[in-house]
Amino acid sequence: MALIQNVPLVSILLSLFAGPVSSVLDGKWAKRLNLFVITFIGILSAGLLSFVIGTDQEYVYTMGHFPAPWGNEIRVGVLEAAMALFFCIIMFLCVIGGVLEREREIEETKQNLYYIMVNLLLCSLLALIYTNDLFTAYVFVEINTISACGLIMIRQTGRTIEAATRYMIMSLLGSGLLLLGICFLYSLTGHLLMSNIKEQVTLLQASGEYHIPLLTAICLMSVGIAIKSALYPFHTWLPDAYGYSTLSSAAILSSLVSKGYIFLLVKIFYRVIGFDIIRESKVINVLFIFGIAGMIMGSVNAIRANNINRMIAYSSVAQIGYIYMGFGLGTTAGIIASIYHIVSHAATKSLLFVAASGITDASAKSENFFDLTGAGYRNKLAGAAFTVGSLSMVGFPMFSGFISKLLFSQAAMGNKHKILITLIALAISVILNAVYFMKTVIRIYTPEKKEVIIDKGFEEISIWEQPAKSAALICFIALNLLLGLSSEPVIRLIERGLEMFG
Amino acid sequence: MSRKIPKQEYEKTLSFRLSRWLNGENDTFVGKVEMQPQKEPHEDDSIVMNRKKERKQRMERIYDLANNWEVSGFEKLYKIFSAFFCLFIVAMLLIAVSYLPSYGHAENPVNNEVAERYIESGLQETGAVNIVTGMILDYRAFDTLGESHVLFIATCTVLILLRKDKKKDEKGNDIEVSDRIYEPKNDVILQTAARVLVPPIIIFGIYVILGGHLGPGGGFSGGAVIGAGLILYLNAFGFRKTERFFTGKTYKVLSVCALGCYCLAKSYSFYTGANHIESMIPLGRPGAILSSGLILILNICVGIVVAGTMYTFYVMFRKGDY
């Protein structure tokens, strides 16, 4: 076994162990350790990705001396390595983008606790990506849930405590349903390892035995993960959790936490049940309908919001709706579009959160929509970045959002029953997106009167004033352009990864 | 073949106007469309006042919950609907459960080669007499590694929420008061009972942890017993006495050591296992206290983490200093 094949083990254990170590460090060193861990894992994952692309083969890594159905194992393919690399990049940018806010909003004695949460969150995301065992996935879903709660409430205002409580209740409900689904599957198949479950499920499907419990298990797991990733009717925890938590928490939660669960759902669809059985089960039609409802209702709510962070948060509901709509199409092209949208939305949403904080900094920290007038002139980089993010969300060519919308429309062509409704929903949703994002862009580029600026104490912020945030913004813009201009390799990579999923 | 046309005629053509418009020399709207600069939005004070008053009245009407029949009606409907919804889900799940393989049948899918190997060769392969311990700490040690970190991160989250802030009010007093104000404690009955009970409880906990691979027990249960003993001691004697041997720092150092030890031990065995290197750790003679490879050490680590977690939860809910 080549040395580089140990990367998944090293990255999971390193980020896991960095958590407890941060608890004895002070805030500053915990931050350095955290940044080092994320960078190191990112570099390792890049190496692993190039290795896996080179061999063009998935491989299985046994965790311990006992082979798979008895012991644990993790599995590495192209898509897993690429996701690990991408999540590391986004997390690094989110962490450095929100340094100032964190130091301002979190008590000094609790700074190191924040990095414990970030480290363990990264670990749980990596484990969710790599795992080949449903129960291991559940254990790390627990870590993910608790650390996300900690990230929300570490900024201690009444609003965040309330949001964290809400998140806790909804998310635990989702975990419970997921666990129930895993229990059902276990009692039907006698396995927890994904590949073995799939063998058994194929046999069960062929013999027609246990049809109803199998369907129940699929429903329970899909609904559980849909609740945890804020699909439309279960989205009520989302705006408060994203809108009031500290900047890097909001960016990490919106771009990574919900995406980790969705990636797990893709794994369940492909590696645990088998996509043909999922398609026959009609569960995806339910996901499709709720996805479409989310695309429209999320945008309508975003139009009505008059706090910029809540507006961006509601826009997440719409984007999660897109992803589930892609699942609902029931074609491989739909899944590819959804995974591309996971990537594109993660890159864009974190960009928008960081840019919005730059804009509000130039408006005396007011998040009220009317105070943002002319903020694009006062903080030029944040204004430009917000424009880029908005154009990407609306689906302007050159940016990543355009490619994902194009892929969704192309995927819709493959399903002759859903083609019309998908295209209509896409069109309406794009227009609604344009309404609230362009409204904000016009607002931040409408000059404000001199008296008002002096009266409200708005300050100009140059690029050099907040170097970490500026660097993060520039990287985010570059990432967006990269995803939008050279999407071919990424799409090919996703296709190859899904083929490896089997 | 093109034909030369005079300039005046050319200026009337569409292409000329288009090229001028493209070059920005001519705005087609100037002089044809009525234009005026946007006016400042202006509202009378009376209108604004009126609107505020209406809004206030509306809010008062909405939040007058005793007389708002819409809200009370909605609440009733909500309760009825949620009860029906729960009944519906319960019924659906019960129906689904009734289709599951019946419990304890030898033919069930769960009685397959996985369980068979655990039972038949668990003792030889892990060296643990207690098969369950062998399963959770050797066969599936990765899951347990995650599980012990769940406990750790739960403690950290409680610390975030409940740890006493160092904020002071204007007079320099703490804003939040800890339960220390009720000290020193002098509840004779409790203290006597604790003096008698705490040592056996803690010794029993240690026994449960150390015997985890030999019989019923293990890190999770033994740690819970030790944690209960510490909580009893704290209740009887108060923070000042407990802090002579167990403070927030002790907890942090202990948990870092325990989790680090677990991580390192397991990284070794994961690494050697995946790379097909023979493990150096002897399994020992089954039944002896020093046997079954890493399981004993892992049990001790898990025990420390669980005991620390339980005790820390209790201290935090009592608003102790940490």
PDB file of C-alpha atoms in Angstrom, chain B residues 9-185:
ATOM      1  CA  GLU B   9     -29.057  60.052 -47.753  1.00  0.00           C
ATOM      2  CA  TYR B  10     -26.713  57.870 -45.779  1.00  0.00           C
ATOM      3  CA  GLU B  11     -27.505  59.770 -42.599  1.00  0.00           C
ATOM      4  CA  LYS B  12     -31.146  58.728 -42.929  1.00  0.00           C
ATOM      5  CA  THR B  13     -30.381  55.001 -43.043  1.00  0.00           C
ATOM      6  CA  LEU B  14     -30.881  52.655 -40.135  1.00  0.00           C
ATOM      7  CA  SER B  15     -27.284  51.456 -40.159  1.00  0.00           C
ATOM      8  CA  PHE B  16     -25.951  54.994 -39.682  1.00  0.00           C
ATOM      9  CA  ARG B  17     -28.220  55.612 -36.708  1.00  0.00           C
ATOM     10  CA  LEU B  18     -27.297  52.243 -35.260  1.00  0.00           C
ATOM     11  CA  SER B  19     -23.581  52.902 -35.556  1.00  0.00           C
ATOM     12  CA  ARG B  20     -23.982  56.321 -33.927  1.00  0.00           C
ATOM     13  CA  TRP B  21     -25.965  54.817 -31.095  1.00  0.00           C
ATOM     14  CA  LEU B  22     -23.369  52.104 -30.643  1.00  0.00           C
ATOM     15  CA  ASN B  23     -20.568  54.666 -30.547  1.00  0.00           C
ATOM     16  CA  GLY B  24     -22.439  56.619 -27.929  1.00  0.00           C
ATOM     17  CA  GLU B  25     -22.588  59.800 -30.012  1.00  0.00           C
ATOM     18  CA  ASN B  26     -26.326  59.990 -29.933  1.00  0.00           C
ATOM     19  CA  ASP B  27     -28.872  59.175 -27.275  1.00  0.00           C
ATOM     20  CA  THR B  28     -32.055  58.190 -29.106  1.00  0.00           C
ATOM     21  CA  PHE B  29     -34.183  59.170 -26.157  1.00  0.00           C
ATOM     22  CA  VAL B  30     -32.999  62.782 -25.879  1.00  0.00           C
ATOM     23  CA  GLY B  31     -35.668  65.169 -27.046  1.00  0.00           C
ATOM     24  CA  LYS B  32     -38.216  62.442 -27.630  1.00  0.00           C
ATOM     25  CA  VAL B  33     -38.984  61.099 -24.201  1.00  0.00           C
ATOM     26  CA  GLU B  34     -40.073  63.312 -21.379  1.00  0.00           C
ATOM     27  CA  MET B  35     -37.387  63.119 -18.725  1.00  0.00           C
ATOM     28  CA  GLN B  36     -37.059  64.617 -15.297  1.00  0.00           C
ATOM     29  CA  PRO B  37     -34.749  63.897 -12.389  1.00  0.00           C
ATOM     30  CA  GLN B  38     -36.029  61.583  -9.694  1.00  0.00           C
ATOM     31  CA  LYS B  39     -37.682  63.461  -6.854  1.00  0.00           C
ATOM     32  CA  GLU B  40     -36.729  63.009  -3.252  1.00  0.00           C
ATOM     33  CA  PRO B  41     -39.353  60.795  -1.653  1.00  0.00           C
ATOM     34  CA  HIS B  42     -41.263  63.004   0.707  1.00  0.00           C
ATOM     35  CA  GLU B  43     -43.961  62.202   3.196  1.00  0.00           C
ATOM     36  CA  ASP B  44     -45.983  64.420   5.480  1.00  0.00           C
ATOM     37  CA  ASP B  45     -45.294  64.023   9.163  1.00  0.00           C
ATOM     38  CA  SER B  46     -48.966  63.427   9.750  1.00  0.00           C
ATOM     39  CA  ILE B  47     -48.947  60.446   7.378  1.00  0.00           C
ATOM     40  CA  VAL B  48     -45.917  58.978   9.111  1.00  0.00           C
ATOM     41  CA  MET B  49     -47.494  59.519  12.522  1.00  0.00           C
ATOM     42  CA  ASN B  50     -50.692  57.947  11.317  1.00  0.00           C
ATOM     43  CA  ARG B  51     -48.877  54.927  10.026  1.00  0.00           C
ATOM     44  CA  LYS B  52     -46.980  54.472  13.268  1.00  0.00           C
ATOM     45  CA  LYS B  53     -50.189  54.766  15.238  1.00  0.00           C
ATOM     46  CA  GLU B  54     -51.938  52.230  13.076  1.00  0.00           C
ATOM     47  CA  ARG B  55     -49.035  49.833  13.396  1.00  0.00           C
ATOM     48  CA  LYS B  56     -49.051  50.213  17.163  1.00  0.00           C
ATOM     49  CA  GLN B  57     -52.774  49.602  17.330  1.00  0.00           C
ATOM     50  CA  ARG B  58     -52.449  46.587  15.105  1.00  0.00           C
ATOM     51  CA  MET B  59     -49.683  45.157  17.283  1.00  0.00           C
ATOM     52  CA  GLU B  60     -51.759  45.742  20.394  1.00  0.00           C
ATOM     53  CA  ARG B  61     -54.689  43.976  18.826  1.00  0.00           C
ATOM     54  CA  ILE B  62     -52.534  41.034  17.733  1.00  0.00           C
ATOM     55  CA  TYR B  63     -50.766  40.597  21.051  1.00  0.00           C
ATOM     56  CA  ASP B  64     -53.934  40.906  23.076  1.00  0.00           C
ATOM     57  CA  LEU B  65     -53.868  37.146  23.297  1.00  0.00           C
ATOM     58  CA  ALA B  66     -56.849  36.781  25.610  1.00  0.00           C
ATOM     59  CA  ASN B  67     -59.241  38.263  23.049  1.00  0.00           C
ATOM     60  CA  ASN B  68     -57.532  37.259  19.836  1.00  0.00           C
ATOM     61  CA  TRP B  69     -59.704  34.422  18.622  1.00  0.00           C
ATOM     62  CA  GLU B  70     -57.536  33.835  15.565  1.00  0.00           C
ATOM     63  CA  VAL B  71     -54.488  32.992  17.648  1.00  0.00           C
ATOM     64  CA  SER B  72     -56.355  30.866  20.169  1.00  0.00           C
ATOM     65  CA  GLY B  73     -58.205  29.090  17.378  1.00  0.00           C
ATOM     66  CA  PHE B  74     -54.967  28.446  15.571  1.00  0.00           C
ATOM     67  CA  GLU B  75     -53.371  27.088  18.715  1.00  0.00           C
ATOM     68  CA  LYS B  76     -56.240  24.689  19.275  1.00  0.00           C
ATOM     69  CA  LEU B  77     -56.178  23.578  15.669  1.00  0.00           C
ATOM     70  CA  TYR B  78     -52.410  23.185  15.851  1.00  0.00           C
ATOM     71  CA  LYS B  79     -52.675  20.925  18.887  1.00  0.00           C
ATOM     72  CA  ILE B  80     -55.363  18.785  17.305  1.00  0.00           C
ATOM     73  CA  PHE B  81     -53.491  18.567  14.034  1.00  0.00           C
ATOM     74  CA  SER B  82     -50.187  17.681  15.662  1.00  0.00           C
ATOM     75  CA  ALA B  83     -51.876  14.988  17.760  1.00  0.00           C
ATOM     76  CA  PHE B  84     -53.392  13.492  14.622  1.00  0.00           C
ATOM     77  CA  PHE B  85     -50.096  13.767  12.789  1.00  0.00           C
ATOM     78  CA  CYS B  86     -48.248  11.966  15.579  1.00  0.00           C
ATOM     79  CA  LEU B  87     -50.901   9.231  15.658  1.00  0.00           C
ATOM     80  CA  PHE B  88     -50.580   8.870  11.903  1.00  0.00           C
ATOM     81  CA  ILE B  89     -46.780   8.531  12.068  1.00  0.00           C
ATOM     82  CA  VAL B  90     -47.041   6.091  14.992  1.00  0.00           C
ATOM     83  CA  ALA B  91     -49.528   3.990  13.068  1.00  0.00           C
ATOM     84  CA  MET B  92     -47.385   3.978   9.935  1.00  0.00           C
ATOM     85  CA  LEU B  93     -44.280   2.974  11.859  1.00  0.00           C
ATOM     86  CA  LEU B  94     -46.145   0.256  13.750  1.00  0.00           C
ATOM     87  CA  ILE B  95     -47.402  -1.145  10.466  1.00  0.00           C
ATOM     88  CA  ALA B  96     -43.863  -1.073   9.062  1.00  0.00           C
ATOM     89  CA  VAL B  97     -42.490  -2.759  12.196  1.00  0.00           C
ATOM     90  CA  SER B  98     -45.064  -5.524  11.905  1.00  0.00           C
ATOM     91  CA  TYR B  99     -43.503  -6.476   8.576  1.00  0.00           C
ATOM     92  CA  LEU B 100     -40.001  -6.764  10.053  1.00  0.00           C
ATOM     93  CA  PRO B 101     -38.512 -10.220  10.718  1.00  0.00           C
ATOM     94  CA  SER B 102     -39.833 -11.490  14.054  1.00  0.00           C
ATOM     95  CA  TYR B 103     -37.546 -10.974  17.026  1.00  0.00           C
ATOM     96  CA  GLY B 104     -35.141 -13.707  18.100  1.00  0.00           C
ATOM     97  CA  HIS B 105     -35.686 -16.032  15.172  1.00  0.00           C
ATOM     98  CA  ALA B 106     -32.684 -18.099  14.124  1.00  0.00           C
ATOM     99  CA  GLU B 107     -33.398 -17.502  10.434  1.00  0.00           C
ATOM    100  CA  ASN B 108     -33.293 -13.716  10.729  1.00  0.00           C
ATOM    101  CA  PRO B 109     -30.946 -11.761   8.449  1.00  0.00           C
ATOM    102  CA  VAL B 110     -29.067 -10.369  11.469  1.00  0.00           C
ATOM    103  CA  ASN B 111     -27.837 -13.849  12.408  1.00  0.00           C
ATOM    104  CA  ASN B 112     -25.233 -13.948   9.665  1.00  0.00           C
ATOM    105  CA  GLU B 113     -21.520 -14.445   9.324  1.00  0.00           C
ATOM    106  CA  VAL B 114     -20.760 -11.162  11.100  1.00  0.00           C
ATOM    107  CA  ALA B 115     -22.331 -12.111  14.422  1.00  0.00           C
ATOM    108  CA  GLU B 116     -21.048 -15.659  14.011  1.00  0.00           C
ATOM    109  CA  ARG B 117     -17.429 -14.589  13.841  1.00  0.00           C
ATOM    110  CA  TYR B 118     -17.836 -12.186  16.766  1.00  0.00           C
ATOM    111  CA  ILE B 119     -19.168 -15.003  18.920  1.00  0.00           C
ATOM    112  CA  GLU B 120     -17.003 -17.865  17.738  1.00  0.00           C
ATOM    113  CA  SER B 121     -13.597 -16.329  17.338  1.00  0.00           C
ATOM    114  CA  GLY B 122     -13.971 -13.118  19.339  1.00  0.00           C
ATOM    115  CA  LEU B 123     -12.024 -14.575  22.240  1.00  0.00           C
ATOM    116  CA  GLN B 124      -9.041 -15.728  20.180  1.00  0.00           C
ATOM    117  CA  GLU B 125      -8.867 -12.638  18.016  1.00  0.00           C
ATOM    118  CA  THR B 126      -9.279  -9.914  20.619  1.00  0.00           C
ATOM    119  CA  GLY B 127      -8.311 -11.751  23.805  1.00  0.00           C
ATOM    120  CA  ALA B 128     -11.319 -10.292  25.626  1.00  0.00           C
ATOM    121  CA  VAL B 129     -13.587 -12.668  27.533  1.00  0.00           C
ATOM    122  CA  ASN B 130     -16.385 -10.109  27.297  1.00  0.00           C
ATOM    123  CA  ILE B 131     -17.314 -10.260  23.620  1.00  0.00           C
ATOM    124  CA  VAL B 132     -19.163  -6.941  23.703  1.00  0.00           C
ATOM    125  CA  THR B 133     -16.038  -5.139  24.890  1.00  0.00           C
ATOM    126  CA  GLY B 134     -14.069  -6.939  22.198  1.00  0.00           C
ATOM    127  CA  MET B 135     -16.537  -5.703  19.612  1.00  0.00           C
ATOM    128  CA  ILE B 136     -16.689  -2.062  20.617  1.00  0.00           C
ATOM    129  CA  LEU B 137     -13.008  -1.592  21.459  1.00  0.00           C
ATOM    130  CA  ASP B 138     -11.305  -3.825  18.938  1.00  0.00           C
ATOM    131  CA  TYR B 139     -13.424  -4.872  15.975  1.00  0.00           C
ATOM    132  CA  ARG B 140     -15.254  -1.547  15.716  1.00  0.00           C
ATOM    133  CA  ALA B 141     -12.866   0.699  17.644  1.00  0.00           C
ATOM    134  CA  PHE B 142     -13.232   3.532  15.115  1.00  0.00           C
ATOM    135  CA  ASP B 143     -16.901   4.013  16.034  1.00  0.00           C
ATOM    136  CA  THR B 144     -16.042   4.081  19.738  1.00  0.00           C
ATOM    137  CA  LEU B 145     -13.295   6.619  19.053  1.00  0.00           C
ATOM    138  CA  GLY B 146     -15.937   8.856  17.519  1.00  0.00           C
ATOM    139  CA  GLU B 147     -18.328   8.128  20.368  1.00  0.00           C
ATOM    140  CA  SER B 148     -15.842   9.220  23.060  1.00  0.00           C
ATOM    141  CA  HIS B 149     -15.295  12.446  21.149  1.00  0.00           C
ATOM    142  CA  VAL B 150     -19.063  12.965  21.130  1.00  0.00           C
ATOM    143  CA  LEU B 151     -18.876  13.062  24.938  1.00  0.00           C
ATOM    144  CA  PHE B 152     -15.937  15.443  24.840  1.00  0.00           C
ATOM    145  CA  ILE B 153     -17.594  17.843  22.436  1.00  0.00           C
ATOM    146  CA  ALA B 154     -20.837  17.714  24.414  1.00  0.00           C
ATOM    147  CA  THR B 155     -18.890  18.918  27.463  1.00  0.00           C
ATOM    148  CA  CYS B 156     -17.330  21.702  25.421  1.00  0.00           C
ATOM    149  CA  THR B 157     -20.750  22.829  24.232  1.00  0.00           C
ATOM    150  CA  VAL B 158     -22.029  22.898  27.798  1.00  0.00           C
ATOM    151  CA  LEU B 159     -18.941  24.911  28.745  1.00  0.00           C
ATOM    152  CA  ILE B 160     -19.764  27.430  26.010  1.00  0.00           C
ATOM    153  CA  LEU B 161     -23.317  27.762  27.243  1.00  0.00           C
ATOM    154  CA  LEU B 162     -22.961  27.656  31.013  1.00  0.00           C
ATOM    155  CA  ARG B 163     -19.427  28.584  32.008  1.00  0.00           C
ATOM    156  CA  LYS B 164     -19.453  31.544  34.327  1.00  0.00           C
ATOM    157  CA  ASP B 165     -18.555  34.669  32.418  1.00  0.00           C
ATOM    158  CA  LYS B 166     -15.803  36.810  33.854  1.00  0.00           C
ATOM    159  CA  LYS B 167     -17.921  39.935  33.298  1.00  0.00           C
ATOM    160  CA  LYS B 168     -18.310  42.301  36.242  1.00  0.00           C
ATOM    161  CA  ASP B 169     -20.868  45.008  36.945  1.00  0.00           C
ATOM    162  CA  GLU B 170     -20.002  48.626  37.833  1.00  0.00           C
ATOM    163  CA  LYS B 171     -19.243  47.845  41.480  1.00  0.00           C
ATOM    164  CA  GLY B 172     -16.775  45.108  40.527  1.00  0.00           C
ATOM    165  CA  ASN B 173     -19.010  42.256  41.617  1.00  0.00           C
ATOM    166  CA  ASP B 174     -19.547  39.244  39.400  1.00  0.00           C
ATOM    167  CA  ILE B 175     -22.741  39.450  37.366  1.00  0.00           C
ATOM    168  CA  GLU B 176     -23.342  35.721  37.636  1.00  0.00           C
ATOM    169  CA  VAL B 177     -23.006  34.187  41.078  1.00  0.00           C
ATOM    170  CA  SER B 178     -21.741  30.674  41.585  1.00  0.00           C
ATOM    171  CA  ASP B 179     -23.172  28.204  44.040  1.00  0.00           C
ATOM    172  CA  ARG B 180     -20.199  28.889  46.306  1.00  0.00           C
ATOM    173  CA  ILE B 181     -22.320  31.366  48.227  1.00  0.00           C
ATOM    174  CA  TYR B 182     -23.953  28.415  49.980  1.00  0.00           C
ATOM    175  CA  GLU B 183     -20.610  27.217  51.344  1.00  0.00           C
ATOM    176  CA  PRO B 184     -19.192  25.969  53.669  1.00  0.00           C
ATOM    177  CA  LYS B 185     -21.531  23.011  53.838  1.00  0.00           C
TER     178      LYS B 185
END
